[in-house]
Amino acid sequence: MALQPSLSPLIIVGSSAAPHTLEFFLDYVCPYSAKIALSIDNILKPLFDANGKYANQTKIIFRNQVQPWHGTSTFVHEASLAVARVAPEQFWPFSLALFKAQDDYFDIPSSDLTPKQIRQKLADLAAPFIGNDKKDSFLDLLALKLTSNGGVAVTDDLKYTIKYSRQNGIHVSPTVLFDGLVVNEISSGWSEDDWNKWLASKL
């Protein structure tokens, strides 16, 4: 559905002109979000890409769903948005890397780290995707502004994603929307057969 142009890298697969839209509201430190992210990559992307069964019919949009009860949630979502700026084509590969490394950002493993240390750790994780030559640009986007409470360079992008979630009443992760409506029956535990049956009934 609606997506500001600067966040076009959040379209994981499919054309912006595709008639149908699947939106996935996911948190990088949510185990259920990680599970459904793998389904997106392994099951849905092949179906919706240029050679897939449903090519040109549906686009998939990733929606950053910050869950503030996870202490590092804001930091990891900022990192993904910074990658979207410096290496747009690497947004989804880096997102998958974040999901796979999510244990490192759980509450206890990160409890003794400062925000700067967490951001440096995220820069190290991002480096293979964005290249060492863009690592400084990545860290610049995550550096605090000179004003005492102004956030970082991608704060406005993060605000957009949070406002979008709030106005649509999204609370839990994962939450999935199809053509703008919440689809409560979709589960992170769905198999390929489950997805195929559901898609056959919708497309």
Tab-separated table of C-alpha atoms in Angstrom, residues 3-96:
chain	number	residue	atom	x	y	z
A	3	LEU	CA	5.140	3.772	0.967
A	4	GLN	CA	7.181	6.934	0.871
A	5	PRO	CA	9.613	6.850	-2.100
A	6	SER	CA	12.758	6.923	0.060
A	7	LEU	CA	11.703	3.582	1.553
A	8	SER	CA	11.247	1.777	-1.753
A	9	PRO	CA	13.970	-0.762	-0.745
A	10	LEU	CA	11.378	-2.147	1.702
A	11	ILE	CA	9.618	-3.688	-1.308
A	12	ILE	CA	11.199	-7.119	-1.042
A	13	VAL	CA	9.819	-8.551	-4.259
A	14	GLY	CA	7.390	-7.465	-6.944
A	15	SER	CA	6.748	-4.244	-8.794
A	16	SER	CA	5.277	-1.195	-7.094
A	17	ALA	CA	2.581	-1.427	-9.811
A	18	ALA	CA	1.518	-4.966	-8.819
A	19	PRO	CA	-2.253	-5.080	-8.158
A	20	HIS	CA	-1.980	-6.905	-4.804
A	21	THR	CA	0.123	-6.175	-1.735
A	22	LEU	CA	1.300	-8.318	1.165
A	23	GLU	CA	2.695	-6.307	4.066
A	24	PHE	CA	4.679	-7.992	6.820
A	25	PHE	CA	5.081	-6.094	10.092
A	26	LEU	CA	8.151	-7.694	11.635
A	27	ASP	CA	10.538	-7.039	14.519
A	28	TYR	CA	14.142	-8.156	14.151
A	29	VAL	CA	14.320	-9.382	17.738
A	30	CYS	CA	11.045	-11.344	17.602
A	31	PRO	CA	11.558	-15.115	17.094
A	32	TYR	CA	8.199	-15.460	15.313
A	33	SER	CA	9.135	-12.642	12.937
A	34	ALA	CA	12.385	-14.458	12.172
A	35	LYS	CA	10.459	-17.620	11.369
A	36	ILE	CA	8.090	-15.915	8.948
A	37	ALA	CA	10.972	-13.975	7.357
A	38	LEU	CA	12.516	-17.294	6.322
A	39	SER	CA	9.166	-18.293	4.810
A	40	ILE	CA	9.100	-15.055	2.842
A	41	ASP	CA	12.551	-15.772	1.473
A	42	ASN	CA	12.189	-19.501	0.823
A	43	ILE	CA	8.520	-19.783	-0.181
A	44	LEU	CA	7.024	-16.458	-1.235
A	45	LYS	CA	9.854	-14.726	-3.081
A	46	PRO	CA	10.213	-17.545	-5.636
A	47	LEU	CA	6.460	-17.423	-6.269
A	48	PHE	CA	6.388	-13.657	-6.813
A	49	ASP	CA	9.641	-13.045	-8.647
A	50	ALA	CA	9.823	-12.487	-12.417
A	51	ASN	CA	9.722	-16.220	-13.189
A	52	GLY	CA	7.356	-17.264	-10.416
A	53	LYS	CA	3.837	-18.619	-10.527
A	54	TYR	CA	2.410	-15.278	-9.376
A	55	ALA	CA	4.834	-12.965	-11.168
A	56	ASN	CA	3.590	-9.362	-11.456
A	57	GLN	CA	0.529	-10.076	-9.296
A	58	THR	CA	1.741	-9.203	-5.810
A	59	LYS	CA	4.426	-7.146	-4.110
A	60	ILE	CA	5.740	-7.865	-0.623
A	61	ILE	CA	6.547	-4.915	1.624
A	62	PHE	CA	8.595	-5.219	4.805
A	63	ARG	CA	7.252	-3.003	7.587
A	64	ASN	CA	9.585	-2.182	10.478
A	65	GLN	CA	7.642	-3.030	13.629
A	66	VAL	CA	9.639	-1.747	16.593
A	67	GLN	CA	8.691	-3.584	19.794
A	68	PRO	CA	9.938	-1.318	22.604
A	69	TRP	CA	9.893	-4.047	25.258
A	70	HIS	CA	12.928	-5.428	23.433
A	71	GLY	CA	15.696	-3.054	24.460
A	72	THR	CA	17.634	-3.156	21.175
A	73	SER	CA	14.646	-3.079	18.842
A	74	THR	CA	15.083	0.581	17.914
A	75	PHE	CA	18.799	0.092	17.209
A	76	VAL	CA	18.389	-2.893	14.885
A	77	HIS	CA	15.576	-1.227	12.943
A	78	GLU	CA	17.647	1.932	12.571
A	79	ALA	CA	20.453	-0.239	11.201
A	80	SER	CA	18.197	-1.780	8.556
A	81	LEU	CA	17.020	1.659	7.467
A	82	ALA	CA	20.638	2.853	7.276
A	83	VAL	CA	21.454	-0.085	4.988
A	84	ALA	CA	18.419	0.867	2.871
A	85	ARG	CA	20.069	4.268	2.408
A	86	VAL	CA	23.674	3.253	1.662
A	87	ALA	CA	23.048	-0.019	-0.200
A	88	PRO	CA	19.328	-0.294	-1.089
A	89	GLU	CA	19.670	-3.642	-2.852
A	90	GLN	CA	21.089	-5.144	0.350
A	91	PHE	CA	18.151	-4.232	2.595
A	92	TRP	CA	16.540	-7.679	2.492
A	93	PRO	CA	19.783	-9.725	2.653
A	94	PHE	CA	20.849	-7.652	5.659
A	95	SER	CA	17.406	-8.074	7.211
A	96	LEU	CA	17.785	-11.843	6.941
